[in-house]
């Protein structure tokens, strides 16, 4: 940035569009250390975002407009994340070529790797590195990203409908990895992994769960599942015949039973029976969830990677607050489970502190998106 700045010159605001909430993170980067200047969260009307797709762009645009009325949320340029089961992230090996040549080659090669027709897809790629094979071939490793054109167009419509400009689109999983493990695709502390080990980041929201596996500092695998908070609530609602809102309150109150304790809810509690039923339903859902995560992690480990184990899982997302979920996952997945802290790599300004601390588990995507714009 020069002395005279025509625009604000500010990095784009991280905008996370979710099933239940839109969130914004405004980061300032002074002397190389990013500081969260403001943070906000606003509800999204039910049904406007389904399975990571914006089905009602104008409802989402109104929620974003409301978000931009929150204190300190300003700036016209935003970076947002996409996350749904149709976003494809693949690590591929290609003969070495220069970036310009790769740009063209990717268009031809991509169809071999992605299940959606190339004309319906928007492609992006990141060069991870290059290497020599034992037979002296010069190869390169490329992370290929493909998103459905419709997904991207609906995102543009929602953002522009709110009077903002979409400066760039990121994959939500990459943003999660960035806020959990450090900035940039290739950068994070080496002591996180030992030889033969990888780490995973699991973010459980309301409509979606994002799983990312990171090996040698690079997110090499991502998967999006629809097993998440809403499913937990729905299971309680079904089994007790409660409205979704009542089931939601009971879910948060009950949590999972403490597997190390022998006493459940106090028997004199008038809701003890309901709590027990809710916990049983949650336990069944969480077991399904564990099986699904295990399938994803096993799939990754059986691919060409060198890692044989996932040593540590960083857990984030509002649904990660479900009481005792971490112990269930630790037992079910045989890995160390730690809660991810989205504030680990940033400073927090006084204007943002109270809001972000209240939403600490939900803040990782918005912060990670904003981090991608300041580094
Ligand atoms: N204390 C809690 N215990 C258990 N679940 C909780 C708790 N607090 C919030 N949740 C759950 O978190 C979910 C909302 O998460 P969040 O706001 O992060 O979703 P989102 O980002 O809008 O959706 P998406 O899944 O599309 O990313 C709801 O299912 C809610 O029940
Ligand atoms: Mg979310």
mmCIF file with all atom_site columns, C-alpha atoms and ligand atoms in Angstrom, residues 16-23 41-44 49-53 83 172 203-210 225 228-233 244 247-249 251-253 255 282 316-323 325 359 361-363 365, ligand 1:
data_model
loop_
_atom_site.group_PDB
_atom_site.id
_atom_site.type_symbol
_atom_site.label_atom_id
_atom_site.label_alt_id
_atom_site.label_comp_id
_atom_site.label_asym_id
_atom_site.label_entity_id
_atom_site.label_seq_id
_atom_site.pdbx_PDB_ins_code
_atom_site.Cartn_x
_atom_site.Cartn_y
_atom_site.Cartn_z
_atom_site.occupancy
_atom_site.B_iso_or_equiv
_atom_site.pdbx_formal_charge
_atom_site.auth_seq_id
_atom_site.auth_comp_id
_atom_site.auth_asym_id
_atom_site.auth_atom_id
_atom_site.pdbx_PDB_model_num
ATOM   1  C CA  . UNK A 1 16  ? -18.631 -17.350 6.953  1.00 0.00 ? 16  UNK A CA  1
ATOM   2  C CA  . UNK A 1 17  ? -22.099 -18.216 5.652  1.00 0.00 ? 17  UNK A CA  1
ATOM   3  C CA  . UNK A 1 18  ? -23.650 -21.103 7.571  1.00 0.00 ? 18  UNK A CA  1
ATOM   4  C CA  . UNK A 1 19  ? -26.926 -22.924 8.077  1.00 0.00 ? 19  UNK A CA  1
ATOM   5  C CA  . UNK A 1 20  ? -27.760 -21.110 11.326 1.00 0.00 ? 20  UNK A CA  1
ATOM   6  C CA  . UNK A 1 21  ? -25.479 -18.075 11.313 1.00 0.00 ? 21  UNK A CA  1
ATOM   7  C CA  . UNK A 1 22  ? -23.462 -15.667 9.238  1.00 0.00 ? 22  UNK A CA  1
ATOM   8  C CA  . UNK A 1 23  ? -20.263 -14.508 10.882 1.00 0.00 ? 23  UNK A CA  1
ATOM   9  C CA  . UNK A 1 41  ? -22.617 -13.052 14.235 1.00 0.00 ? 41  UNK A CA  1
ATOM   10 C CA  . UNK A 1 42  ? -26.216 -12.871 13.035 1.00 0.00 ? 42  UNK A CA  1
ATOM   11 C CA  . UNK A 1 43  ? -28.919 -15.569 12.642 1.00 0.00 ? 43  UNK A CA  1
ATOM   12 C CA  . UNK A 1 44  ? -29.822 -16.969 9.241  1.00 0.00 ? 44  UNK A CA  1
ATOM   13 C CA  . UNK A 1 49  ? -28.875 -22.444 3.596  1.00 0.00 ? 49  UNK A CA  1
ATOM   14 C CA  . UNK A 1 50  ? -29.261 -26.193 3.191  1.00 0.00 ? 50  UNK A CA  1
ATOM   15 C CA  . UNK A 1 51  ? -26.379 -28.667 3.095  1.00 0.00 ? 51  UNK A CA  1
ATOM   16 C CA  . UNK A 1 52  ? -23.937 -25.829 2.489  1.00 0.00 ? 52  UNK A CA  1
ATOM   17 C CA  . UNK A 1 53  ? -25.884 -24.468 -0.468 1.00 0.00 ? 53  UNK A CA  1
ATOM   18 C CA  . UNK A 1 83  ? -18.304 -26.024 1.907  1.00 0.00 ? 83  UNK A CA  1
ATOM   19 C CA  . UNK A 1 172 ? -13.913 -23.558 4.269  1.00 0.00 ? 172 UNK A CA  1
ATOM   20 C CA  . UNK A 1 203 ? -15.487 -28.671 12.632 1.00 0.00 ? 203 UNK A CA  1
ATOM   21 C CA  . UNK A 1 204 ? -19.053 -29.543 13.613 1.00 0.00 ? 204 UNK A CA  1
ATOM   22 C CA  . UNK A 1 205 ? -21.618 -26.877 12.796 1.00 0.00 ? 205 UNK A CA  1
ATOM   23 C CA  . UNK A 1 206 ? -25.335 -27.084 12.502 1.00 0.00 ? 206 UNK A CA  1
ATOM   24 C CA  . UNK A 1 207 ? -25.901 -28.470 8.991  1.00 0.00 ? 207 UNK A CA  1
ATOM   25 C CA  . UNK A 1 208 ? -22.415 -29.639 8.138  1.00 0.00 ? 208 UNK A CA  1
ATOM   26 C CA  . UNK A 1 209 ? -19.287 -31.198 9.514  1.00 0.00 ? 209 UNK A CA  1
ATOM   27 C CA  . UNK A 1 210 ? -15.975 -30.410 7.837  1.00 0.00 ? 210 UNK A CA  1
ATOM   28 C CA  . UNK A 1 225 ? -20.687 -34.645 6.028  1.00 0.00 ? 225 UNK A CA  1
ATOM   29 C CA  . UNK A 1 228 ? -23.851 -32.516 12.608 1.00 0.00 ? 228 UNK A CA  1
ATOM   30 C CA  . UNK A 1 229 ? -25.704 -30.443 15.200 1.00 0.00 ? 229 UNK A CA  1
ATOM   31 C CA  . UNK A 1 230 ? -29.084 -30.367 13.470 1.00 0.00 ? 230 UNK A CA  1
ATOM   32 C CA  . UNK A 1 231 ? -29.095 -34.135 13.175 1.00 0.00 ? 231 UNK A CA  1
ATOM   33 C CA  . UNK A 1 232 ? -28.421 -34.452 16.881 1.00 0.00 ? 232 UNK A CA  1
ATOM   34 C CA  . UNK A 1 233 ? -31.330 -32.126 17.616 1.00 0.00 ? 233 UNK A CA  1
ATOM   35 C CA  . UNK A 1 244 ? -37.099 -28.566 17.057 1.00 0.00 ? 244 UNK A CA  1
ATOM   36 C CA  . UNK A 1 247 ? -35.226 -30.421 21.372 1.00 0.00 ? 247 UNK A CA  1
ATOM   37 C CA  . UNK A 1 248 ? -32.415 -27.925 20.793 1.00 0.00 ? 248 UNK A CA  1
ATOM   38 C CA  . UNK A 1 249 ? -32.669 -26.628 24.371 1.00 0.00 ? 249 UNK A CA  1
ATOM   39 C CA  . UNK A 1 251 ? -29.775 -31.183 23.694 1.00 0.00 ? 251 UNK A CA  1
ATOM   40 C CA  . UNK A 1 252 ? -27.661 -28.374 25.114 1.00 0.00 ? 252 UNK A CA  1
ATOM   41 C CA  . UNK A 1 253 ? -28.866 -29.085 28.640 1.00 0.00 ? 253 UNK A CA  1
ATOM   42 C CA  . UNK A 1 255 ? -25.215 -33.316 26.477 1.00 0.00 ? 255 UNK A CA  1
ATOM   43 C CA  . UNK A 1 282 ? -27.486 -38.406 21.287 1.00 0.00 ? 282 UNK A CA  1
ATOM   44 C CA  . UNK A 1 316 ? -14.060 -26.994 16.557 1.00 0.00 ? 316 UNK A CA  1
ATOM   45 C CA  . UNK A 1 317 ? -17.541 -25.735 15.668 1.00 0.00 ? 317 UNK A CA  1
ATOM   46 C CA  . UNK A 1 318 ? -20.435 -24.762 17.917 1.00 0.00 ? 318 UNK A CA  1
ATOM   47 C CA  . UNK A 1 319 ? -21.557 -28.383 18.139 1.00 0.00 ? 319 UNK A CA  1
ATOM   48 C CA  . UNK A 1 320 ? -18.163 -29.319 19.584 1.00 0.00 ? 320 UNK A CA  1
ATOM   49 C CA  . UNK A 1 321 ? -19.562 -27.814 22.783 1.00 0.00 ? 321 UNK A CA  1
ATOM   50 C CA  . UNK A 1 322 ? -21.858 -30.789 23.258 1.00 0.00 ? 322 UNK A CA  1
ATOM   51 C CA  . UNK A 1 323 ? -20.945 -31.970 26.746 1.00 0.00 ? 323 UNK A CA  1
ATOM   52 C CA  . UNK A 1 325 ? -18.324 -35.158 22.979 1.00 0.00 ? 325 UNK A CA  1
ATOM   53 C CA  . UNK A 1 359 ? -18.562 -17.631 20.033 1.00 0.00 ? 359 UNK A CA  1
ATOM   54 C CA  . UNK A 1 361 ? -15.995 -22.533 18.993 1.00 0.00 ? 361 UNK A CA  1
ATOM   55 C CA  . UNK A 1 362 ? -17.927 -21.103 16.055 1.00 0.00 ? 362 UNK A CA  1
ATOM   56 C CA  . UNK A 1 363 ? -15.367 -18.503 15.012 1.00 0.00 ? 363 UNK A CA  1
ATOM   57 C CA  . UNK A 1 365 ? -13.990 -20.426 9.679  1.00 0.00 ? 365 UNK A CA  1
HETATM 58 N N1  . LIG B 2 .   ? -23.582 -25.775 24.093 1.00 0.00 ? 1   LIG B N1  1
HETATM 59 C C1  . LIG B 2 .   ? -23.885 -26.475 22.998 1.00 0.00 ? 1   LIG B C1  1
HETATM 60 N N2  . LIG B 2 .   ? -23.955 -27.823 23.054 1.00 0.00 ? 1   LIG B N2  1
HETATM 61 C C2  . LIG B 2 .   ? -24.249 -28.542 21.966 1.00 0.00 ? 1   LIG B C2  1
HETATM 62 N N3  . LIG B 2 .   ? -24.533 -28.002 20.758 1.00 0.00 ? 1   LIG B N3  1
HETATM 63 C C3  . LIG B 2 .   ? -24.491 -26.672 20.652 1.00 0.00 ? 1   LIG B C3  1
HETATM 64 C C4  . LIG B 2 .   ? -24.170 -25.831 21.754 1.00 0.00 ? 1   LIG B C4  1
HETATM 65 N N4  . LIG B 2 .   ? -24.220 -24.544 21.334 1.00 0.00 ? 1   LIG B N4  1
HETATM 66 C C5  . LIG B 2 .   ? -24.552 -24.569 20.023 1.00 0.00 ? 1   LIG B C5  1
HETATM 67 N N5  . LIG B 2 .   ? -24.719 -25.846 19.606 1.00 0.00 ? 1   LIG B N5  1
HETATM 68 C C6  . LIG B 2 .   ? -25.098 -26.305 18.264 1.00 0.00 ? 1   LIG B C6  1
HETATM 69 O O1  . LIG B 2 .   ? -24.327 -25.695 17.275 1.00 0.00 ? 1   LIG B O1  1
HETATM 70 C C7  . LIG B 2 .   ? -25.070 -25.643 16.066 1.00 0.00 ? 1   LIG B C7  1
HETATM 71 C C8  . LIG B 2 .   ? -24.914 -24.266 15.444 1.00 0.00 ? 1   LIG B C8  1
HETATM 72 O O2  . LIG B 2 .   ? -23.622 -24.190 14.969 1.00 0.00 ? 1   LIG B O2  1
HETATM 73 P P1  . LIG B 2 .   ? -23.119 -23.018 14.030 1.00 0.00 ? 1   LIG B P1  1
HETATM 74 O O3  . LIG B 2 .   ? -23.751 -21.757 14.385 1.00 0.00 ? 1   LIG B O3  1
HETATM 75 O O4  . LIG B 2 .   ? -21.647 -23.053 14.080 1.00 0.00 ? 1   LIG B O4  1
HETATM 76 O O5  . LIG B 2 .   ? -23.639 -23.543 12.627 1.00 0.00 ? 1   LIG B O5  1
HETATM 77 P P2  . LIG B 2 .   ? -23.511 -22.793 11.238 1.00 0.00 ? 1   LIG B P2  1
HETATM 78 O O6  . LIG B 2 .   ? -22.113 -22.325 11.063 1.00 0.00 ? 1   LIG B O6  1
HETATM 79 O O7  . LIG B 2 .   ? -24.566 -21.768 11.120 1.00 0.00 ? 1   LIG B O7  1
HETATM 80 O O8  . LIG B 2 .   ? -23.866 -23.984 10.232 1.00 0.00 ? 1   LIG B O8  1
HETATM 81 P P3  . LIG B 2 .   ? -23.000 -24.878 9.248  1.00 0.00 ? 1   LIG B P3  1
HETATM 82 O O9  . LIG B 2 .   ? -23.142 -26.257 9.748  1.00 0.00 ? 1   LIG B O9  1
HETATM 83 O O10 . LIG B 2 .   ? -23.654 -24.668 7.932  1.00 0.00 ? 1   LIG B O10 1
HETATM 84 O O11 . LIG B 2 .   ? -21.587 -24.406 9.266  1.00 0.00 ? 1   LIG B O11 1
HETATM 85 C C9  . LIG B 2 .   ? -26.495 -25.967 16.392 1.00 0.00 ? 1   LIG B C9  1
HETATM 86 O O12 . LIG B 2 .   ? -26.790 -27.280 15.959 1.00 0.00 ? 1   LIG B O12 1
HETATM 87 C C10 . LIG B 2 .   ? -26.506 -25.901 17.919 1.00 0.00 ? 1   LIG B C10 1
HETATM 88 O O13 . LIG B 2 .   ? -27.414 -26.805 18.477 1.00 0.00 ? 1   LIG B O13 1
#
